[in-house]
PDB file of C-alpha atoms in Angstrom:
ATOM      1  CA  MET B   1     120.547  78.174 140.398  1.00 91.00           C
ATOM      2  CA  ALA B   2     118.226  78.133 137.389  1.00 92.00           C
ATOM      3  CA  SER B   3     117.553  81.835 137.762  1.00 92.00           C
ATOM      4  CA  LEU B   4     121.224  82.700 138.226  1.00 89.00           C
ATOM      5  CA  ARG B   5     122.222  80.886 135.032  1.00 90.00           C
ATOM      6  CA  GLY B   6     119.182  81.753 132.916  1.00 91.00           C
ATOM      7  CA  VAL B   7     117.958  78.199 132.423  1.00 92.00           C
ATOM      8  CA  THR B   8     114.681  76.542 133.342  1.00 94.00           C
ATOM      9  CA  THR B   9     114.149  74.386 136.389  1.00 94.00           C
ATOM     10  CA  GLU B  10     113.075  71.569 134.053  1.00 95.00           C
ATOM     11  CA  THR B  11     116.482  71.822 132.360  1.00 94.00           C
ATOM     12  CA  LEU B  12     118.159  71.257 135.723  1.00 95.00           C
ATOM     13  CA  ARG B  13     115.872  68.291 136.422  1.00 94.00           C
ATOM     14  CA  HIS B  14     116.723  66.850 132.984  1.00 95.00           C
ATOM     15  CA  TYR B  15     120.469  67.285 133.552  1.00 95.00           C
ATOM     16  CA  ASP B  16     120.073  65.517 136.893  1.00 95.00           C
ATOM     17  CA  ARG B  17     118.195  62.597 135.326  1.00 94.00           C
ATOM     18  CA  ILE B  18     120.858  62.037 132.662  1.00 95.00           C
ATOM     19  CA  ASP B  19     123.725  62.449 135.159  1.00 94.00           C
ATOM     20  CA  LEU B  20     125.136  65.518 133.454  1.00 95.00           C
ATOM     21  CA  PHE B  21     124.737  68.049 136.274  1.00 95.00           C
ATOM     22  CA  LYS B  22     123.555  66.778 139.621  1.00 95.00           C
ATOM     23  CA  PRO B  23     122.609  68.811 142.687  1.00 95.00           C
ATOM     24  CA  GLN B  24     124.957  68.852 145.639  1.00 94.00           C
ATOM     25  CA  PHE B  25     122.193  67.580 147.898  1.00 94.00           C
ATOM     26  CA  VAL B  26     118.682  66.152 147.495  1.00 93.00           C
ATOM     27  CA  ASP B  27     116.347  66.231 150.499  1.00 94.00           C
ATOM     28  CA  PRO B  28     115.247  62.619 150.983  1.00 92.00           C
ATOM     29  CA  ASP B  29     111.875  63.692 152.396  1.00 93.00           C
ATOM     30  CA  SER B  30     110.822  66.508 150.044  1.00 93.00           C
ATOM     31  CA  GLY B  31     112.887  65.578 146.984  1.00 89.00           C
ATOM     32  CA  TYR B  32     114.056  69.198 146.743  1.00 92.00           C
ATOM     33  CA  ARG B  33     117.319  69.672 144.891  1.00 92.00           C
ATOM     34  CA  TYR B  34     119.913  71.944 146.444  1.00 94.00           C
ATOM     35  CA  TYR B  35     122.859  73.382 144.527  1.00 94.00           C
ATOM     36  CA  SER B  36     125.988  75.068 145.771  1.00 93.00           C
ATOM     37  CA  ILE B  37     127.038  78.414 144.341  1.00 91.00           C
ATOM     38  CA  PHE B  38     130.386  76.772 143.680  1.00 91.00           C
ATOM     39  CA  GLN B  39     128.655  74.635 141.020  1.00 92.00           C
ATOM     40  CA  TYR B  40     127.985  77.769 138.930  1.00 91.00           C
ATOM     41  CA  GLU B  41     131.111  77.200 136.803  1.00 90.00           C
ATOM     42  CA  VAL B  42     130.038  73.730 135.680  1.00 93.00           C
ATOM     43  CA  LEU B  43     126.501  74.850 134.746  1.00 94.00           C
ATOM     44  CA  GLY B  44     127.892  77.911 132.964  1.00 92.00           C
ATOM     45  CA  THR B  45     130.244  75.723 130.945  1.00 93.00           C
ATOM     46  CA  ILE B  46     127.409  73.343 130.065  1.00 94.00           C
ATOM     47  CA  LYS B  47     125.308  76.272 128.882  1.00 93.00           C
ATOM     48  CA  GLU B  48     128.150  77.604 126.745  1.00 91.00           C
ATOM     49  CA  LEU B  49     128.861  74.208 125.203  1.00 92.00           C
ATOM     50  CA  ARG B  50     125.160  73.714 124.430  1.00 92.00           C
ATOM     51  CA  GLN B  51     125.166  77.093 122.670  1.00 89.00           C
ATOM     52  CA  LEU B  52     128.068  75.800 120.582  1.00 88.00           C
ATOM     53  CA  GLY B  53     125.844  72.936 119.458  1.00 88.00           C
ATOM     54  CA  MET B  54     127.372  70.163 121.529  1.00 90.00           C
ATOM     55  CA  SER B  55     125.141  67.264 122.514  1.00 93.00           C
ATOM     56  CA  THR B  56     124.755  66.241 126.148  1.00 94.00           C
ATOM     57  CA  ASP B  57     126.826  63.116 125.452  1.00 93.00           C
ATOM     58  CA  GLU B  58     129.614  65.294 123.993  1.00 92.00           C
ATOM     59  CA  ILE B  59     129.477  67.519 127.078  1.00 93.00           C
ATOM     60  CA  LYS B  60     129.713  64.498 129.353  1.00 93.00           C
ATOM     61  CA  ASP B  61     132.859  63.506 127.495  1.00 91.00           C
ATOM     62  CA  TYR B  62     134.178  67.064 127.850  1.00 91.00           C
ATOM     63  CA  PHE B  63     133.900  66.842 131.643  1.00 91.00           C
ATOM     64  CA  ASN B  64     135.277  63.293 131.819  1.00 90.00           C
ATOM     65  CA  GLU B  65     138.862  63.613 133.104  1.00 89.00           C
ATOM     66  CA  ARG B  66     138.962  67.209 131.929  1.00 88.00           C
ATOM     67  CA  ASN B  67     142.383  68.712 131.294  1.00 93.00           C
ATOM     68  CA  PHE B  68     143.851  71.587 129.330  1.00 93.00           C
ATOM     69  CA  ASN B  69     144.858  69.743 126.149  1.00 94.00           C
ATOM     70  CA  LYS B  70     141.644  67.738 125.955  1.00 91.00           C
ATOM     71  CA  SER B  71     139.464  70.835 126.409  1.00 90.00           C
ATOM     72  CA  LEU B  72     141.469  72.772 123.841  1.00 93.00           C
ATOM     73  CA  ASP B  73     141.226  69.986 121.261  1.00 93.00           C
ATOM     74  CA  ILE B  74     137.463  69.666 121.743  1.00 91.00           C
ATOM     75  CA  LEU B  75     136.945  73.429 121.418  1.00 90.00           C
ATOM     76  CA  LYS B  76     139.126  73.596 118.290  1.00 93.00           C
ATOM     77  CA  ALA B  77     137.140  70.770 116.674  1.00 91.00           C
ATOM     78  CA  LYS B  78     133.855  72.474 117.541  1.00 90.00           C
ATOM     79  CA  HIS B  79     135.158  75.772 116.161  1.00 92.00           C
ATOM     80  CA  THR B  80     136.040  74.114 112.854  1.00 93.00           C
ATOM     81  CA  GLU B  81     132.527  72.664 112.700  1.00 91.00           C
ATOM     82  CA  LEU B  82     130.956  76.065 113.404  1.00 90.00           C
ATOM     83  CA  VAL B  83     133.031  77.773 110.711  1.00 92.00           C
ATOM     84  CA  SER B  84     131.831  75.167 108.215  1.00 90.00           C
ATOM     85  CA  LYS B  85     128.201  75.737 109.254  1.00 89.00           C
ATOM     86  CA  LEU B  86     128.626  79.511 108.988  1.00 90.00           C
ATOM     87  CA  SER B  87     129.983  79.078 105.464  1.00 88.00           C
ATOM     88  CA  GLU B  88     126.969  76.938 104.541  1.00 84.00           C
ATOM     89  CA  LEU B  89     124.571  79.499 106.028  1.00 87.00           C
ATOM     90  CA  HIS B  90     126.315  82.313 104.153  1.00 88.00           C
ATOM     91  CA  GLU B  91     125.971  80.400 100.887  1.00 81.00           C
ATOM     92  CA  LEU B  92     122.324  79.645 101.653  1.00 81.00           C
ATOM     93  CA  GLU B  93     121.647  83.311 102.402  1.00 86.00           C
ATOM     94  CA  GLU B  94     123.258  84.345  99.110  1.00 82.00           C
ATOM     95  CA  ASP B  95     121.120  81.848  97.182  1.00 78.00           C
ATOM     96  CA  ILE B  96     117.867  82.938  98.833  1.00 81.00           C
ATOM     97  CA  ARG B  97     118.723  86.631  98.394  1.00 85.00           C
ATOM     98  CA  GLY B  98     119.455  85.974  94.726  1.00 79.00           C
ATOM     99  CA  LYS B  99     116.143  84.185  94.237  1.00 78.00           C
ATOM    100  CA  ILE B 100     114.215  87.004  95.895  1.00 83.00           C
ATOM    101  CA  GLY B 101     115.935  89.574  93.689  1.00 81.00           C
ATOM    102  CA  TYR B 102     115.300  87.478  90.603  1.00 77.00           C
ATOM    103  CA  LEU B 103     111.592  86.981  91.358  1.00 78.00           C
ATOM    104  CA  GLU B 104     111.140  90.682  92.090  1.00 82.00           C
ATOM    105  CA  HIS B 105     112.757  91.424  88.723  1.00 78.00           C
ATOM    106  CA  VAL B 106     110.506  88.901  86.941  1.00 73.00           C
ATOM    107  CA  SER B 107     107.408  90.576  88.366  1.00 74.00           C
ATOM    108  CA  LYS B 108     108.366  93.768  86.505  1.00 75.00           C
ATOM    109  CA  GLU B 109     109.422  92.190  83.211  1.00 69.00           C
ATOM    110  CA  LYS B 110     107.963  92.719  79.772  1.00 63.00           C
ATOM    111  CA  GLU B 111     104.513  91.505  78.769  1.00 79.00           C
ATOM    112  CA  LEU B 112     103.899  88.009  77.463  1.00 83.00           C
ATOM    113  CA  GLN B 113     104.085  86.988  73.785  1.00 85.00           C
ATOM    114  CA  SER B 114     106.082  90.077  72.782  1.00 89.00           C
ATOM    115  CA  VAL B 115     109.465  89.691  71.091  1.00 91.00           C
ATOM    116  CA  PHE B 116     112.265  91.723  72.648  1.00 91.00           C
ATOM    117  CA  PHE B 117     116.066  91.687  72.542  1.00 93.00           C
ATOM    118  CA  ARG B 118     118.468  91.190  75.411  1.00 89.00           C
ATOM    119  CA  GLU B 119     122.242  91.123  75.753  1.00 94.00           C
ATOM    120  CA  ILE B 120     123.185  88.128  77.917  1.00 91.00           C
ATOM    121  CA  GLY B 121     126.639  87.225  79.211  1.00 91.00           C
ATOM    122  CA  ARG B 122     128.517  83.974  78.756  1.00 90.00           C
ATOM    123  CA  ARG B 123     126.940  81.017  80.527  1.00 89.00           C
ATOM    124  CA  LYS B 124     128.337  77.619  81.487  1.00 87.00           C
ATOM    125  CA  LEU B 125     125.669  74.935  81.323  1.00 88.00           C
ATOM    126  CA  ILE B 126     125.483  71.546  82.984  1.00 87.00           C
ATOM    127  CA  THR B 127     123.652  69.040  80.833  1.00 88.00           C
ATOM    128  CA  LEU B 128     122.980  65.326  80.935  1.00 84.00           C
ATOM    129  CA  ASN B 129     123.108  65.255  77.123  1.00 84.00           C
ATOM    130  CA  GLU B 130     119.857  63.315  77.167  1.00 83.00           C
ATOM    131  CA  LYS B 131     116.638  64.338  75.431  1.00 85.00           C
ATOM    132  CA  ILE B 132     113.568  64.833  77.588  1.00 83.00           C
ATOM    133  CA  ASN B 133     110.334  63.417  76.195  1.00 82.00           C
ATOM    134  CA  SER B 134     107.874  63.877  79.066  1.00 82.00           C
ATOM    135  CA  ASN B 135     107.252  65.595  82.397  1.00 79.00           C
ATOM    136  CA  LEU B 136     108.234  62.356  84.129  1.00 85.00           C
ATOM    137  CA  GLU B 137     111.663  62.374  82.448  1.00 86.00           C
ATOM    138  CA  LEU B 138     111.923  66.093  83.207  1.00 82.00           C
ATOM    139  CA  SER B 139     111.375  65.477  86.942  1.00 82.00           C
ATOM    140  CA  TYR B 140     114.081  62.808  87.083  1.00 87.00           C
ATOM    141  CA  GLY B 141     116.387  65.016  85.022  1.00 85.00           C
ATOM    142  CA  VAL B 142     116.039  67.958  87.410  1.00 81.00           C
ATOM    143  CA  ILE B 143     116.908  65.732  90.373  1.00 84.00           C
ATOM    144  CA  ARG B 144     119.975  64.338  88.627  1.00 85.00           C
ATOM    145  CA  LEU B 145     121.186  67.825  87.711  1.00 83.00           C
ATOM    146  CA  GLU B 146     120.698  69.074  91.269  1.00 80.00           C
ATOM    147  CA  ASN B 147     122.667  66.120  92.602  1.00 81.00           C
ATOM    148  CA  MET B 148     125.626  67.220  90.463  1.00 80.00           C
ATOM    149  CA  LEU B 149     125.696  70.599  92.194  1.00 75.00           C
ATOM    150  CA  THR B 150     127.224  71.464  95.555  1.00 68.00           C
ATOM    151  CA  GLU B 151     124.796  74.214  96.527  1.00 64.00           C
ATOM    152  CA  LYS B 152     122.275  73.835  99.308  1.00 60.00           C
ATOM    153  CA  THR B 153     119.118  75.191  97.700  1.00 60.00           C
ATOM    154  CA  PRO B 154     117.174  73.734  94.750  1.00 58.00           C
ATOM    155  CA  ILE B 155     117.822  75.301  91.339  1.00 62.00           C
ATOM    156  CA  LEU B 156     114.111  75.678  90.694  1.00 61.00           C
ATOM    157  CA  ALA B 157     112.713  79.232  90.851  1.00 56.00           C
ATOM    158  CA  SER B 158     116.065  80.673  89.887  1.00 65.00           C
ATOM    159  CA  ASN B 159     116.076  81.091  86.042  1.00 75.00           C
ATOM    160  CA  ARG B 160     118.905  78.535  85.941  1.00 80.00           C
ATOM    161  CA  LEU B 161     116.947  75.565  84.652  1.00 84.00           C
ATOM    162  CA  GLY B 162     115.767  74.985  81.105  1.00 88.00           C
ATOM    163  CA  ILE B 163     116.006  73.019  77.891  1.00 89.00           C
ATOM    164  CA  ILE B 164     118.021  73.406  74.700  1.00 92.00           C
ATOM    165  CA  ILE B 165     116.113  73.738  71.425  1.00 91.00           C
ATOM    166  CA  LYS B 166     118.443  72.766  68.586  1.00 91.00           C
ATOM    167  CA  GLU B 167     118.979  75.288  65.803  1.00 91.00           C
ATOM    168  CA  VAL B 168     118.162  72.682  63.153  1.00 92.00           C
ATOM    169  CA  ASP B 169     114.766  72.066  64.798  1.00 90.00           C
ATOM    170  CA  LEU B 170     114.117  75.805  64.963  1.00 89.00           C
ATOM    171  CA  ARG B 171     114.787  76.296  61.268  1.00 89.00           C
ATOM    172  CA  ALA B 172     112.677  73.257  60.343  1.00 90.00           C
ATOM    173  CA  LYS B 173     109.905  74.487  62.664  1.00 88.00           C
ATOM    174  CA  ARG B 174     109.961  71.220  64.594  1.00 89.00           C
ATOM    175  CA  PHE B 175     108.928  72.947  67.788  1.00 87.00           C
ATOM    176  CA  GLU B 176     107.730  69.910  69.724  1.00 84.00           C
ATOM    177  CA  GLU B 177     110.887  67.831  69.330  1.00 84.00           C
ATOM    178  CA  PRO B 178     112.352  66.288  72.536  1.00 83.00           C
ATOM    179  CA  SER B 179     114.912  68.639  74.064  1.00 85.00           C
ATOM    180  CA  ILE B 180     118.022  68.438  76.233  1.00 87.00           C
ATOM    181  CA  ILE B 181     117.624  69.633  79.824  1.00 87.00           C
ATOM    182  CA  PHE B 182     120.281  71.859  81.415  1.00 87.00           C
ATOM    183  CA  ALA B 183     121.119  73.934  84.460  1.00 84.00           C
ATOM    184  CA  VAL B 184     123.224  77.082  84.508  1.00 83.00           C
ATOM    185  CA  ALA B 185     126.316  76.371  86.605  1.00 78.00           C
ATOM    186  CA  LYS B 186     128.071  78.658  89.022  1.00 73.00           C
ATOM    187  CA  ASN B 187     131.781  79.234  88.470  1.00 61.00           C
ATOM    188  CA  LYS B 188     132.769  77.249  91.552  1.00 57.00           C
ATOM    189  CA  GLU B 189     131.082  74.059  90.387  1.00 60.00           C
ATOM    190  CA  LYS B 190     133.389  71.195  89.425  1.00 73.00           C
ATOM    191  CA  ILE B 191     131.481  69.421  86.679  1.00 76.00           C
ATOM    192  CA  PRO B 192     132.786  66.591  84.453  1.00 80.00           C
ATOM    193  CA  LYS B 193     133.796  67.942  81.054  1.00 82.00           C
ATOM    194  CA  GLN B 194     131.354  65.678  79.227  1.00 83.00           C
ATOM    195  CA  CYS B 195     128.509  67.380  81.103  1.00 84.00           C
ATOM    196  CA  GLN B 196     129.645  70.939  80.365  1.00 85.00           C
ATOM    197  CA  MET B 197     128.471  73.249  77.626  1.00 86.00           C
ATOM    198  CA  THR B 198     129.215  76.947  77.090  1.00 88.00           C
ATOM    199  CA  ILE B 199     126.765  79.475  75.672  1.00 90.00           C
ATOM    200  CA  PRO B 200     128.705  82.494  74.356  1.00 92.00           C
ATOM    201  CA  ALA B 201     127.707  86.003  75.340  1.00 94.00           C
ATOM    202  CA  GLY B 202     125.664  87.851  72.778  1.00 94.00           C
ATOM    203  CA  LEU B 203     122.333  89.217  71.648  1.00 95.00           C
ATOM    204  CA  PHE B 204     119.210  87.093  72.104  1.00 96.00           C
ATOM    205  CA  ALA B 205     115.721  87.510  70.700  1.00 94.00           C
ATOM    206  CA  CYS B 206     113.389  86.617  73.554  1.00 93.00           C
ATOM    207  CA  ILE B 207     109.743  85.912  74.153  1.00 92.00           C
ATOM    208  CA  ARG B 208     107.882  84.947  77.321  1.00 88.00           C
ATOM    209  CA  TYR B 209     104.782  82.796  77.707  1.00 88.00           C
ATOM    210  CA  ASN B 210     102.875  81.203  80.535  1.00 84.00           C
ATOM    211  CA  GLY B 211     101.206  77.856  81.154  1.00 77.00           C
ATOM    212  CA  GLU B 212     101.712  74.661  83.102  1.00 67.00           C
ATOM    213  CA  LEU B 213     103.719  72.712  80.539  1.00 69.00           C
ATOM    214  CA  LEU B 214     107.235  73.160  79.256  1.00 68.00           C
ATOM    215  CA  TRP B 215     106.157  71.747  75.907  1.00 72.00           C
ATOM    216  CA  ASN B 216     103.455  74.327  75.059  1.00 80.00           C
ATOM    217  CA  ARG B 217     105.925  76.497  73.188  1.00 87.00           C
ATOM    218  CA  SER B 218     104.849  76.189  69.548  1.00 88.00           C
ATOM    219  CA  GLU B 219     102.879  79.441  69.471  1.00 89.00           C
ATOM    220  CA  SER B 220     105.723  81.415  71.021  1.00 91.00           C
ATOM    221  CA  LEU B 221     108.377  79.818  68.818  1.00 92.00           C
ATOM    222  CA  SER B 222     106.275  80.463  65.704  1.00 92.00           C
ATOM    223  CA  LYS B 223     105.914  84.104  66.680  1.00 92.00           C
ATOM    224  CA  ILE B 224     109.607  84.641  67.338  1.00 92.00           C
ATOM    225  CA  MET B 225     110.626  82.809  64.139  1.00 92.00           C
ATOM    226  CA  GLU B 226     108.224  84.918  62.072  1.00 92.00           C
ATOM    227  CA  TYR B 227     109.779  87.991  63.632  1.00 92.00           C
ATOM    228  CA  LEU B 228     113.297  86.776  62.784  1.00 91.00           C
ATOM    229  CA  ASP B 229     112.308  85.869  59.206  1.00 88.00           C
ATOM    230  CA  GLU B 230     112.366  89.573  58.429  1.00 86.00           C
ATOM    231  CA  PRO B 231     115.520  90.754  56.608  1.00 85.00           C
ATOM    232  CA  GLY B 232     118.408  91.727  58.858  1.00 87.00           C
ATOM    233  CA  TYR B 233     118.198  88.931  61.438  1.00 90.00           C
ATOM    234  CA  ARG B 234     120.368  85.808  61.529  1.00 92.00           C
ATOM    235  CA  ILE B 235     120.045  82.958  64.008  1.00 93.00           C
ATOM    236  CA  THR B 236     123.477  81.969  65.292  1.00 94.00           C
ATOM    237  CA  GLY B 237     122.894  78.858  67.404  1.00 93.00           C
ATOM    238  CA  ASP B 238     120.636  76.750  69.585  1.00 93.00           C
ATOM    239  CA  ALA B 239     117.827  78.412  71.524  1.00 93.00           C
ATOM    240  CA  LEU B 240     117.299  78.130  75.261  1.00 93.00           C
ATOM    241  CA  GLN B 241     113.973  77.818  76.990  1.00 91.00           C
ATOM    242  CA  ILE B 242     114.294  79.020  80.583  1.00 88.00           C
ATOM    243  CA  MET B 243     111.915  78.283  83.427  1.00 84.00           C
ATOM    244  CA  HIS B 244     111.224  81.675  85.003  1.00 79.00           C
ATOM    245  CA  VAL B 245     108.382  81.109  87.467  1.00 78.00           C
ATOM    246  CA  ASP B 246     107.706  77.445  88.210  1.00 72.00           C
ATOM    247  CA  ILE B 247     105.635  75.149  90.412  1.00 69.00           C
ATOM    248  CA  THR B 248     107.834  75.778  93.449  1.00 72.00           C
ATOM    249  CA  ILE B 249     106.463  79.339  93.518  1.00 75.00           C
ATOM    250  CA  THR B 250     102.823  79.076  92.428  1.00 77.00           C
ATOM    251  CA  ASP B 251     100.007  76.610  91.750  1.00 78.00           C
ATOM    252  CA  LYS B 252      98.297  78.974  89.320  1.00 82.00           C
ATOM    253  CA  PRO B 253      98.939  77.996  85.670  1.00 76.00           C
ATOM    254  CA  ASN B 254      98.680  81.595  84.489  1.00 79.00           C
ATOM    255  CA  GLU B 255     101.580  82.540  86.773  1.00 81.00           C
ATOM    256  CA  ILE B 256     103.981  79.801  85.588  1.00 82.00           C
ATOM    257  CA  THR B 257     106.266  81.492  83.067  1.00 85.00           C
ATOM    258  CA  PHE B 258     108.909  80.453  80.537  1.00 88.00           C
ATOM    259  CA  GLU B 259     111.265  82.535  78.420  1.00 90.00           C
ATOM    260  CA  ILE B 260     112.657  81.441  75.056  1.00 92.00           C
ATOM    261  CA  GLN B 261     116.015  82.932  74.063  1.00 94.00           C
ATOM    262  CA  VAL B 262     117.266  82.677  70.475  1.00 95.00           C
ATOM    263  CA  PRO B 263     120.845  83.843  69.737  1.00 96.00           C
ATOM    264  CA  VAL B 264     120.893  86.296  66.834  1.00 95.00           C
ATOM    265  CA  GLN B 265     122.957  88.773  64.925  1.00 92.00           C
ATOM    266  CA  ILE B 266     121.427  91.913  63.470  1.00 87.00           C
TER     267      ILE B 266
END
């Protein structure tokens, strides 16, 4: 019977022990279990229901006073559950594929500590509107932001997490001031209005640097501000500091990378 249905003999012994699928006859002397070929339908149904993710208790209920309407209702409920799981898996696959593509792109990006310009589209940010003063506050902030999202994968290692550097602090060269943490939202997210912020599309002066700490940005900010002090450049808003490669990807400090983006007009 095990061979005919493609299951193990231990599976049949287990089903016997839990009273799910019992042999037609057990030899009292040898203990051998004997099955009738006419039991093939029940074992086949059990195998199918297990493949659908049903527990043995659910399958017992399925066989208890089985009738057409009951079986149909159970299968419809299980189908709804499977569709939901497939949707979750599809979303998870999209997120992982996006992260892989992003990290492959990062590996080919421009060298560190060089100012370059990039056109970036409109972004909707989720922010707690609270300033972050330490790595401890940053850790709690990331968790709180993730809990506001509906997606299944963490937002780390995705260039969607960062801090806002206020324009007034940029101009005053107060580069170590506490900053507001944010995450870039997806369009489908339903976020309270008080936690939303929109960054218009436009041109950004950018610079990348590496190191373990989010706060070690003074050198990079000084360099980009000196560059923008030249005639012809005008800062048009708050800067963003994006985590590009973080501690979820590497333990090596020289591989952890941040990018600062300053909105400008030329």
